[in-house]
Amino acid sequence: MVTASIRKEMYALADCNNFYASCERVFEPQLEDKPLVVLSNNDGCVIARSQEAKALGFKVGDPIFKFKDAVRQHNVIVRSSNFALYGDMSHRVMQTMRLFSPDVEVYSIDEAFIELVGLRGRNYENEMRRMRATILQWTGIPVSIGIGKTKTLAKLANHYAKRTIGIGGVAKIPQNPNEMLKTIEVGDIWGIGRQWSTKLRNIGVKTAFDLAAMDPTLIRDSFNIIAMKTAMELRGHKYFHFEQTPDQRKTLLRSRSFGKPVETWQELSEAIASHATRAAEKLRNENLVAKVLRVFFHTSLFNHRDPRHSTHAVVELIPPTNVTHDIIKAAVGAAEPMWQAGFKYKRAGVHLTDLSSGQVQCSLFDSEEKRIQDKRIMNVLDAVNAGMGAGTLHYAATGFTKVMQMRQLRKSPRYTTHWDELPECLCGLHEVQGGMSHISQNTK
DNA sequence: TCTGGGGTCCTAGGACCC
DNA sequence: TCTGGGGTCCTAGGACCC
């Protein structure tokens, strides 16, 4: 028998099960088997659920205040979101994956694609089972893994793994995938959302098998090129490439709903200055400058009793910049003429676009002297805040009022990233052994 | 009383030019 | 009364993702 060494593409998609809920459970094992939901900023709506909460009918996006009775009746555990914890746990999971394959594309906070060709000769499913067990042991986070010839098929296998074998486990698209494709509803395919799946069902396309069989040109004409590529990927043709190093970002948005309605220019301007500050920090962190700034604010989208107002302004930053005081000045300056008293504003934000990493070109009005001085100030600012805690040094424009403070009544400690919030007794932790100390060197 | 916060890409249509 | 045709660039809006 001749074994041809044809390089066959194969991808895995590893996805953390109920990620935020799982993170909460790692340090509080008594939450295991209990219905648990995690809320958005300001404790607004549900953004993650444990399996038990899913079974009770909690949906992502449900405003929690409407479900008070259900929460009480079923003893649902409710947590504010704790992104310091989730981000750090995510990093640990991804680092563990990299021990199994160097080719990891981090796709979101809780999932990653893994190129498997590098694991030459080994049994992919066995390797992925081993990886899954290691991640669970070292981090306490359960993952599900799907394997397929394209990213879309790997996603689909992941979905299949969760649905048919229960939570967890590893599933691979079989040689002849038709029977499996027939069991996947068209709306469960990666890239086919609510609008498109409704439209597809209306023309009789109900399953992944149906979509794969559809005429590509017709898909392209009725939807768009992405829908067509998705269908081709279901047939096993690669259209979405593996991207280990993410492309440079194109936009950056910092915005937030207010804990309570804002009715004064003072409060609004402080909020805008805070968003501008956070956006500028992020820019510097990624070595980018922004050329265009958009600032916006509006009243509640849900409150129909009070007068409503929504507005935005766009300004060009000349020259492109990542200097905090320049960005604050532009944002607040553009917002001020739009301010109108008599409204209860609910949300504001700063959106930076036309980002580039290129050297800043000096404009006629820009002096080399100012540039050097600004750079020095930003270096000091960033160093102090990195060393002594975010916000230690801040601009007066961001204010001293509490307008930016979030309502987060049920937040768990930042167990893994802050010394004073470390879990005090590790003996209660189950399944987390050995490896934890091994990968925790990166924090602090 | 209380409804998240980010991103990406594609398409249609208007402005403008020759 | 007749009222081109093609190209580019930009933007808003809509779809999708987590």
Short mmCIF file of C-alpha atoms (C1' of nucleotides) in Angstrom, two decimals:
data_model
loop_
_atom_site.label_atom_id
_atom_site.label_comp_id
_atom_site.label_asym_id
_atom_site.label_seq_id
_atom_site.Cartn_x
_atom_site.Cartn_y
_atom_site.Cartn_z
CA MET A 1 0.00 0.00 0.00
CA VAL A 2 1.27 3.46 -0.87
CA THR A 3 0.61 6.21 1.56
CA ALA A 4 0.75 9.40 -0.39
CA SER A 5 1.92 12.33 1.63
CA ILE A 6 -0.74 14.68 0.37
CA ARG A 7 -1.00 17.72 2.58
CA LYS A 8 -4.61 17.69 3.57
CA GLU A 9 -6.05 20.72 5.24
CA MET A 10 -7.77 20.03 8.53
CA TYR A 11 -8.92 22.41 11.21
CA ALA A 12 -10.21 22.16 14.73
CA LEU A 13 -12.43 24.69 16.41
CA ALA A 14 -12.13 24.61 20.17
CA ASP A 15 -14.79 26.51 22.03
CA CYS A 16 -15.15 26.93 25.78
CA ASN A 17 -18.47 25.71 27.06
CA ASN A 18 -20.59 28.49 28.58
CA PHE A 19 -17.32 30.35 29.03
CA TYR A 20 -18.19 33.15 31.49
CA ALA A 21 -20.34 30.84 33.57
CA SER A 22 -17.51 28.27 33.60
CA CYS A 23 -15.02 30.92 34.73
CA GLU A 24 -17.25 31.82 37.67
CA ARG A 25 -17.44 28.16 38.61
CA VAL A 26 -13.72 27.47 38.56
CA PHE A 27 -13.26 29.40 41.78
CA GLU A 28 -16.63 28.57 43.27
CA PRO A 29 -17.15 24.86 42.72
CA GLN A 30 -20.31 24.96 44.78
CA LEU A 31 -21.93 26.64 41.75
CA GLU A 32 -21.54 23.41 39.79
CA ASP A 33 -24.86 21.98 38.57
CA LYS A 34 -26.70 25.16 39.54
CA PRO A 35 -28.43 27.56 37.14
CA LEU A 36 -26.09 30.54 36.74
CA VAL A 37 -26.33 33.65 34.57
CA VAL A 38 -23.75 36.39 33.96
CA LEU A 39 -24.96 39.93 33.28
CA SER A 40 -23.78 42.70 30.97
CA ASN A 41 -22.37 46.00 32.21
CA ASN A 42 -24.59 47.77 34.69
CA ASP A 43 -26.16 44.40 35.44
CA GLY A 44 -28.46 44.96 32.49
CA CYS A 45 -29.11 41.80 30.56
CA VAL A 46 -28.01 38.19 30.38
CA ILE A 47 -24.84 37.61 28.36
CA ALA A 48 -23.95 34.06 29.45
CA ARG A 49 -25.74 31.09 31.01
CA SER A 50 -24.84 27.77 32.51
CA GLN A 51 -26.43 24.69 30.96
CA GLU A 52 -28.98 24.61 33.77
CA ALA A 53 -29.97 28.25 33.14
CA LYS A 54 -30.32 27.49 29.43
CA ALA A 55 -32.64 24.64 30.32
CA LEU A 56 -34.75 27.06 32.37
CA GLY A 57 -35.22 29.18 29.26
CA PHE A 58 -32.90 32.12 29.99
CA LYS A 59 -31.75 33.72 26.75
CA VAL A 60 -28.82 35.94 25.90
CA GLY A 61 -30.14 39.50 25.81
CA ASP A 62 -32.94 38.93 28.31
CA PRO A 63 -33.15 41.99 30.57
CA ILE A 64 -32.73 40.48 34.00
CA PHE A 65 -35.28 42.73 35.75
CA LYS A 66 -38.02 41.06 33.73
CA PHE A 67 -37.08 37.67 35.13
CA LYS A 68 -36.91 38.43 38.83
CA ASP A 69 -39.58 35.89 39.65
CA ALA A 70 -37.91 33.11 37.70
CA VAL A 71 -34.58 33.94 39.35
CA ARG A 72 -36.12 33.65 42.80
CA GLN A 73 -38.23 30.61 42.03
CA HIS A 74 -35.37 28.54 40.63
CA ASN A 75 -32.59 29.91 42.86
CA VAL A 76 -30.68 31.16 39.86
CA ILE A 77 -27.20 32.43 40.72
CA VAL A 78 -26.68 35.87 39.18
CA ARG A 79 -23.23 37.39 38.59
CA SER A 80 -22.05 40.74 37.26
CA SER A 81 -19.54 40.40 34.43
CA ASN A 82 -15.91 40.18 35.48
CA PHE A 83 -13.85 40.69 32.35
CA ALA A 84 -10.54 40.88 34.20
CA LEU A 85 -11.15 37.27 35.24
CA TYR A 86 -12.51 36.07 31.89
CA GLY A 87 -9.69 37.69 29.92
CA ASP A 88 -7.04 36.09 32.08
CA MET A 89 -8.70 32.67 32.00
CA SER A 90 -8.98 32.95 28.23
CA HIS A 91 -5.26 33.61 27.99
CA ARG A 92 -4.52 30.48 30.04
CA VAL A 93 -6.76 28.33 27.85
CA MET A 94 -5.13 29.65 24.64
CA GLN A 95 -1.63 29.14 26.04
CA THR A 96 -2.50 25.54 26.83
CA MET A 97 -3.73 25.01 23.27
CA ARG A 98 -0.41 26.28 21.92
CA LEU A 99 1.36 23.42 23.64
CA PHE A 100 -0.52 21.07 21.33
CA SER A 101 -0.17 23.01 18.09
CA PRO A 102 1.79 26.16 17.32
CA ASP A 103 -0.84 27.15 14.78
CA VAL A 104 -3.60 28.69 16.85
CA GLU A 105 -5.88 31.44 15.61
CA VAL A 106 -7.57 33.09 18.56
CA TYR A 107 -10.99 33.87 17.15
CA SER A 108 -12.72 35.30 20.19
CA ILE A 109 -12.37 35.37 23.96
CA ASP A 110 -13.62 31.79 24.18
CA GLU A 111 -12.73 30.06 20.94
CA ALA A 112 -9.82 29.34 18.64
CA PHE A 113 -9.15 27.60 15.36
CA ILE A 114 -6.25 25.18 15.29
CA GLU A 115 -4.50 24.04 12.14
CA LEU A 116 -3.99 20.31 12.50
CA VAL A 117 -1.76 19.53 9.53
CA GLY A 118 1.24 20.15 11.74
CA LEU A 119 0.31 17.15 13.87
CA ARG A 120 1.49 14.91 11.06
CA GLY A 121 0.67 11.28 11.37
CA ARG A 122 -1.10 11.57 14.67
CA ASN A 123 -4.75 10.84 15.15
CA TYR A 124 -6.44 14.22 15.23
CA GLU A 125 -9.35 13.18 17.38
CA ASN A 126 -7.12 11.58 19.98
CA GLU A 127 -4.86 14.62 20.07
CA MET A 128 -7.83 16.90 20.55
CA ARG A 129 -9.20 14.70 23.33
CA ARG A 130 -5.84 14.92 25.04
CA MET A 131 -5.86 18.71 24.63
CA ARG A 132 -9.37 18.94 26.00
CA ALA A 133 -8.44 16.93 29.08
CA THR A 134 -5.34 19.04 29.68
CA ILE A 135 -7.24 22.32 29.41
CA LEU A 136 -9.83 21.03 31.84
CA GLN A 137 -7.22 19.86 34.31
CA TRP A 138 -5.03 22.95 34.17
CA THR A 139 -7.64 25.69 33.94
CA GLY A 140 -10.89 24.08 35.02
CA ILE A 141 -12.59 25.18 31.79
CA PRO A 142 -14.45 22.55 29.72
CA VAL A 143 -14.14 22.93 25.95
CA SER A 144 -15.85 21.34 22.96
CA ILE A 145 -13.90 20.61 19.80
CA GLY A 146 -15.02 20.15 16.21
CA ILE A 147 -12.79 18.94 13.39
CA GLY A 148 -13.34 19.52 9.67
CA LYS A 149 -11.70 20.32 6.35
CA THR A 150 -12.76 23.96 6.44
CA LYS A 151 -13.38 26.46 9.21
CA THR A 152 -17.11 26.32 8.53
CA LEU A 153 -17.09 22.53 8.79
CA ALA A 154 -15.03 22.64 12.00
CA LYS A 155 -17.58 25.04 13.47
CA LEU A 156 -20.35 22.76 12.39
CA ALA A 157 -18.67 19.73 13.93
CA ASN A 158 -18.29 21.70 17.14
CA HIS A 159 -21.99 22.41 17.14
CA TYR A 160 -22.65 18.75 16.49
CA ALA A 161 -20.36 17.72 19.35
CA LYS A 162 -22.23 19.87 21.81
CA ARG A 163 -25.64 18.85 20.64
CA THR A 164 -25.33 15.12 20.22
CA ILE A 165 -22.75 13.95 22.71
CA GLY A 166 -23.83 16.44 25.28
CA ILE A 167 -21.59 19.19 26.56
CA GLY A 168 -17.96 18.54 25.88
CA GLY A 169 -16.33 16.02 23.68
CA VAL A 170 -14.80 16.00 20.27
CA ALA A 171 -16.55 15.50 16.93
CA LYS A 172 -15.11 15.14 13.45
CA ILE A 173 -16.90 15.60 10.14
CA PRO A 174 -17.06 12.10 8.62
CA GLN A 175 -15.78 11.17 5.17
CA ASN A 176 -19.29 11.33 3.82
CA PRO A 177 -20.80 14.24 5.71
CA ASN A 178 -24.23 14.32 4.09
CA GLU A 179 -26.09 12.57 6.88
CA MET A 180 -24.56 14.90 9.46
CA LEU A 181 -25.30 17.99 7.37
CA LYS A 182 -28.94 16.96 7.16
CA THR A 183 -29.24 17.15 10.94
CA ILE A 184 -27.96 20.75 11.18
CA GLU A 185 -30.54 23.51 10.80
CA VAL A 186 -29.57 26.24 8.39
CA GLY A 187 -29.67 28.89 11.13
CA ASP A 188 -27.06 26.98 13.12
CA ILE A 189 -24.43 27.38 10.41
CA TRP A 190 -21.60 29.82 11.14
CA GLY A 191 -22.30 32.93 9.06
CA ILE A 192 -26.02 32.36 8.59
CA GLY A 193 -27.88 34.62 10.97
CA ARG A 194 -31.52 35.35 11.73
CA GLN A 195 -32.45 37.30 8.59
CA TRP A 196 -30.81 34.98 6.15
CA SER A 197 -32.04 31.78 7.77
CA THR A 198 -35.62 33.05 7.62
CA LYS A 199 -35.19 33.90 3.95
CA LEU A 200 -33.56 30.54 3.26
CA ARG A 201 -36.28 28.55 4.99
CA ASN A 202 -38.88 30.44 2.99
CA ILE A 203 -37.36 29.12 -0.21
CA GLY A 204 -37.17 25.59 1.16
CA VAL A 205 -33.53 25.55 2.29
CA LYS A 206 -33.80 24.13 5.78
CA THR A 207 -30.57 22.29 6.59
CA ALA A 208 -26.82 22.58 6.03
CA PHE A 209 -27.20 19.83 3.44
CA ASP A 210 -29.76 21.94 1.53
CA LEU A 211 -27.50 25.00 1.56
CA ALA A 212 -24.50 22.99 0.36
CA ALA A 213 -26.61 21.69 -2.53
CA MET A 214 -27.86 25.12 -3.57
CA ASP A 215 -26.64 26.83 -6.74
CA PRO A 216 -23.75 29.11 -5.66
CA THR A 217 -24.67 31.84 -8.14
CA LEU A 218 -28.19 31.94 -6.84
CA ILE A 219 -26.89 32.27 -3.26
CA ARG A 220 -24.62 35.08 -4.31
CA ASP A 221 -27.39 36.94 -6.10
CA SER A 222 -29.97 36.43 -3.36
CA PHE A 223 -27.62 37.12 -0.42
CA ASN A 224 -23.97 38.05 -0.89
CA ILE A 225 -20.55 36.67 -1.58
CA ILE A 226 -20.02 35.61 2.04
CA ALA A 227 -23.13 33.43 2.03
CA MET A 228 -21.85 31.82 -1.14
CA LYS A 229 -18.45 31.14 0.38
CA THR A 230 -20.11 29.63 3.43
CA ALA A 231 -22.03 27.22 1.22
CA MET A 232 -18.86 26.29 -0.65
CA GLU A 233 -17.08 25.63 2.65
CA LEU A 234 -19.85 23.19 3.57
CA ARG A 235 -18.89 21.28 0.42
CA GLY A 236 -15.32 21.11 1.71
CA HIS A 237 -13.80 23.90 -0.42
CA LYS A 238 -11.67 26.31 1.57
CA TYR A 239 -12.65 29.98 1.29
CA PHE A 240 -11.97 31.32 4.78
CA HIS A 241 -8.30 31.26 5.51
CA PHE A 242 -6.46 30.50 8.69
CA GLU A 243 -5.03 33.73 10.08
CA GLN A 244 -2.61 33.25 12.88
CA THR A 245 -1.71 36.91 13.23
CA PRO A 246 -4.83 39.01 13.21
CA ASP A 247 -5.06 41.88 10.74
CA GLN A 248 -4.50 45.31 12.14
CA ARG A 249 -7.74 46.62 13.54
CA LYS A 250 -9.66 49.15 11.47
CA THR A 251 -11.82 50.82 14.08
CA LEU A 252 -11.89 51.27 17.83
CA LEU A 253 -15.01 52.02 19.83
CA ARG A 254 -15.33 52.92 23.50
CA SER A 255 -18.84 53.45 24.75
CA ARG A 256 -21.07 52.53 27.62
CA SER A 257 -24.58 52.93 28.88
CA PHE A 258 -24.84 55.05 32.01
CA GLY A 259 -25.78 53.48 35.31
CA LYS A 260 -28.36 56.23 35.65
CA PRO A 261 -29.59 58.82 33.13
CA VAL A 262 -27.28 61.78 32.57
CA GLU A 263 -28.87 65.21 32.50
CA THR A 264 -25.99 67.68 32.81
CA TRP A 265 -23.28 68.69 30.39
CA GLN A 266 -20.73 68.29 33.15
CA GLU A 267 -21.51 64.60 33.56
CA LEU A 268 -21.81 63.94 29.84
CA SER A 269 -18.53 65.67 29.02
CA GLU A 270 -16.76 63.69 31.74
CA ALA A 271 -18.12 60.46 30.31
CA ILE A 272 -16.99 61.42 26.82
CA ALA A 273 -13.55 62.39 28.15
CA SER A 274 -13.31 59.02 29.88
CA HIS A 275 -14.17 57.15 26.70
CA ALA A 276 -11.67 59.28 24.78
CA THR A 277 -9.04 58.44 27.39
CA ARG A 278 -9.66 54.70 27.20
CA ALA A 279 -9.68 54.80 23.40
CA ALA A 280 -6.38 56.70 23.30
CA GLU A 281 -4.78 54.23 25.74
CA LYS A 282 -5.86 51.34 23.57
CA LEU A 283 -4.45 53.08 20.48
CA ARG A 284 -1.06 53.57 22.11
CA ASN A 285 -1.13 50.04 23.39
CA GLU A 286 -1.41 48.82 19.81
CA ASN A 287 0.92 51.43 18.35
CA LEU A 288 -1.77 53.02 16.24
CA VAL A 289 -2.92 56.52 15.47
CA ALA A 290 -6.42 57.60 14.45
CA LYS A 291 -7.32 60.05 11.73
CA VAL A 292 -11.07 60.30 12.26
CA LEU A 293 -13.07 60.58 15.46
CA ARG A 294 -16.80 60.20 15.85
CA VAL A 295 -18.47 61.11 19.12
CA PHE A 296 -22.09 60.27 19.88
CA PHE A 297 -24.68 60.25 22.65
CA HIS A 298 -28.33 59.38 22.85
CA THR A 299 -31.29 58.81 25.12
CA SER A 300 -32.66 55.36 25.92
CA LEU A 301 -33.76 53.23 22.98
CA PHE A 302 -36.44 51.64 25.14
CA ASN A 303 -37.92 54.54 27.03
CA HIS A 304 -40.76 55.98 24.93
CA ARG A 305 -42.22 58.21 27.62
CA ASP A 306 -39.44 60.80 27.83
CA PRO A 307 -38.30 62.97 24.91
CA ARG A 308 -35.74 61.25 22.75
CA HIS A 309 -32.55 62.58 21.22
CA SER A 310 -29.69 60.96 19.34
CA THR A 311 -26.77 62.77 17.80
CA HIS A 312 -23.21 62.40 16.61
CA ALA A 313 -20.37 64.44 15.11
CA VAL A 314 -17.33 63.50 13.08
CA VAL A 315 -14.02 65.33 13.25
CA GLU A 316 -10.75 64.82 11.47
CA LEU A 317 -7.71 64.58 13.70
CA ILE A 318 -4.91 66.61 12.13
CA PRO A 319 -2.39 65.16 12.31
CA PRO A 320 -3.54 61.61 13.16
CA THR A 321 -2.88 61.04 16.84
CA ASN A 322 -3.03 58.75 19.86
CA VAL A 323 -2.36 61.50 22.41
CA THR A 324 -4.98 61.48 25.13
CA HIS A 325 -5.42 65.24 25.53
CA ASP A 326 -5.75 65.76 21.78
CA ILE A 327 -8.43 63.10 21.58
CA ILE A 328 -10.30 64.38 24.63
CA LYS A 329 -10.23 67.88 23.21
CA ALA A 330 -11.55 66.76 19.84
CA ALA A 331 -14.28 64.59 21.33
CA VAL A 332 -15.54 67.00 23.95
CA GLY A 333 -15.17 69.94 21.56
CA ALA A 334 -17.30 68.23 18.92
CA ALA A 335 -19.89 67.10 21.45
CA GLU A 336 -20.46 70.39 23.20
CA PRO A 337 -22.38 72.20 20.43
CA MET A 338 -24.70 69.18 20.20
CA TRP A 339 -25.56 69.13 23.88
CA GLN A 340 -29.18 69.94 24.65
CA ALA A 341 -30.59 70.25 28.13
CA GLY A 342 -33.85 68.53 28.98
CA PHE A 343 -32.98 65.03 27.87
CA LYS A 344 -32.09 61.97 29.91
CA TYR A 345 -29.05 60.63 28.13
CA LYS A 346 -28.42 56.93 28.48
CA ARG A 347 -25.31 56.26 26.47
CA ALA A 348 -22.28 57.99 24.97
CA GLY A 349 -19.22 56.88 23.09
CA VAL A 350 -16.12 57.68 21.07
CA HIS A 351 -15.44 55.84 17.83
CA LEU A 352 -12.02 56.09 16.17
CA THR A 353 -11.60 55.16 12.52
CA ASP A 354 -9.02 55.42 9.75
CA LEU A 355 -6.44 53.86 12.05
CA SER A 356 -2.89 53.40 10.91
CA SER A 357 0.44 52.47 12.34
CA GLY A 358 2.36 54.71 9.99
CA GLN A 359 4.60 57.47 11.15
CA VAL A 360 2.64 60.59 11.94
CA GLN A 361 3.15 63.17 9.24
CA CYS A 362 3.74 66.63 10.49
CA SER A 363 1.17 69.12 9.39
CA LEU A 364 1.76 72.82 8.96
CA PHE A 365 0.31 73.47 12.38
CA ASP A 366 2.15 70.74 14.15
CA SER A 367 5.49 71.37 15.68
CA GLU A 368 8.11 68.73 16.18
CA GLU A 369 8.55 70.14 19.66
CA LYS A 370 4.94 69.47 20.65
CA ARG A 371 5.15 65.97 19.27
CA ILE A 372 8.17 65.07 21.35
CA GLN A 373 6.68 66.64 24.44
CA ASP A 374 3.35 64.83 23.99
CA LYS A 375 5.13 61.56 23.54
CA ARG A 376 7.02 62.10 26.75
CA ILE A 377 3.83 62.92 28.65
CA MET A 378 2.08 59.83 27.32
CA ASN A 379 5.02 57.64 28.28
CA VAL A 380 4.90 58.90 31.84
CA LEU A 381 1.11 58.58 31.98
CA ASP A 382 1.18 55.01 30.72
CA ALA A 383 4.05 54.01 32.96
CA VAL A 384 2.41 55.37 36.10
CA ASN A 385 -0.95 53.81 35.32
CA ALA A 386 0.67 50.48 34.45
CA GLY A 387 2.67 50.44 37.64
CA MET A 388 0.22 51.90 40.09
CA GLY A 389 -3.14 50.95 38.69
CA ALA A 390 -5.36 52.18 35.88
CA GLY A 391 -6.61 55.72 36.42
CA THR A 392 -3.98 56.65 39.02
CA LEU A 393 -3.04 59.53 36.77
CA HIS A 394 -5.93 61.00 34.83
CA TYR A 395 -7.08 64.15 33.15
CA ALA A 396 -9.31 66.51 35.13
CA ALA A 397 -11.71 66.46 32.15
CA THR A 398 -12.68 62.90 33.02
CA GLY A 399 -13.94 64.29 36.30
CA PHE A 400 -14.35 63.12 39.80
CA THR A 401 -18.07 62.41 39.71
CA LYS A 402 -19.37 58.89 39.76
CA VAL A 403 -21.11 59.07 36.41
CA MET A 404 -18.87 56.44 34.86
CA GLN A 405 -19.21 54.03 37.71
CA MET A 406 -21.03 50.88 36.71
CA ARG A 407 -23.71 49.22 38.67
CA GLN A 408 -22.21 45.84 39.43
CA LEU A 409 -23.74 44.44 42.53
CA ARG A 410 -22.86 40.81 42.08
CA LYS A 411 -19.29 40.76 40.89
CA SER A 412 -16.94 37.95 41.77
CA PRO A 413 -13.33 38.73 42.78
CA ARG A 414 -10.62 39.08 40.16
CA TYR A 415 -9.09 35.86 41.46
CA THR A 416 -6.25 35.52 39.00
CA THR A 417 -5.03 39.05 38.34
CA HIS A 418 -5.12 40.95 41.63
CA TRP A 419 -3.13 39.96 44.67
CA ASP A 420 -5.71 41.21 47.13
CA GLU A 421 -8.44 39.21 45.44
CA LEU A 422 -6.70 35.84 45.29
CA PRO A 423 -8.84 32.94 46.42
CA GLU A 424 -8.03 32.41 50.07
CA CYS A 425 -8.54 28.69 50.21
CA LEU A 426 -7.54 26.68 47.19
CA CYS A 427 -8.46 23.43 48.81
CA GLY A 428 -12.01 23.67 47.51
CA LEU A 429 -10.92 23.80 43.91
CA HIS A 430 -11.61 20.65 42.05
CA GLU A 431 -9.90 19.46 38.89
CA VAL A 432 -7.51 22.40 38.99
CA GLN A 433 -4.23 20.83 39.84
CA GLY A 434 -0.62 21.12 38.90
CA GLY A 435 -0.74 23.10 35.72
CA MET A 436 -2.24 26.22 37.21
CA SER A 437 0.98 27.44 38.73
CA HIS A 438 2.76 26.41 35.59
CA ILE A 439 0.94 28.94 33.42
CA SER A 440 0.22 31.61 35.92
CA GLN A 441 3.66 33.17 35.63
CA ASN A 442 2.34 35.61 33.10
CA THR A 443 0.10 37.34 35.53
CA LYS A 444 1.68 39.92 37.74
"C1'" DT B 1 -36.48 51.73 38.09
"C1'" DC B 2 -33.61 48.51 35.56
"C1'" DT B 3 -32.62 46.35 28.19
"C1'" DG B 4 -24.10 45.18 26.61
"C1'" DG B 5 -20.10 46.40 24.14
"C1'" DG B 6 -17.44 45.47 21.03
"C1'" DG B 7 -15.96 44.08 15.92
"C1'" DT B 8 -16.06 42.64 10.49
"C1'" DC B 9 -17.47 42.80 5.61
"C1'" DC B 10 -20.65 43.77 1.69
"C1'" DT B 11 -23.85 46.39 -1.13
"C1'" DA B 12 -26.47 50.06 -3.01
"C1'" DG B 13 -26.69 54.49 -4.29
"C1'" DG B 14 -25.13 59.23 -4.71
"C1'" DA B 15 -21.50 62.55 -6.10
"C1'" DC B 16 -18.39 63.51 -9.29
"C1'" DC B 17 -15.52 63.08 -13.41
"C1'" DC B 18 -14.54 62.44 -18.38
"C1'" DT C 1 -38.58 66.20 -28.05
"C1'" DC C 2 -34.36 64.33 -27.33
"C1'" DT C 3 -31.95 63.20 -22.01
"C1'" DG C 4 -24.97 58.41 -22.72
"C1'" DG C 5 -22.09 55.46 -20.57
"C1'" DG C 6 -18.58 54.24 -17.84
"C1'" DG C 7 -15.49 54.79 -14.13
"C1'" DT C 8 -14.08 55.88 -9.13
"C1'" DC C 9 -14.79 57.13 -4.50
"C1'" DC C 10 -17.40 57.62 -0.43
"C1'" DT C 11 -21.00 56.72 2.90
"C1'" DA C 12 -24.91 54.77 5.19
"C1'" DG C 13 -27.10 50.93 6.33
"C1'" DG C 14 -27.57 46.17 6.87
"C1'" DA C 15 -26.04 41.71 7.47
"C1'" DC C 16 -23.03 38.78 10.18
"C1'" DC C 17 -19.84 37.37 14.40
"C1'" DC C 18 -18.58 36.95 19.63
#
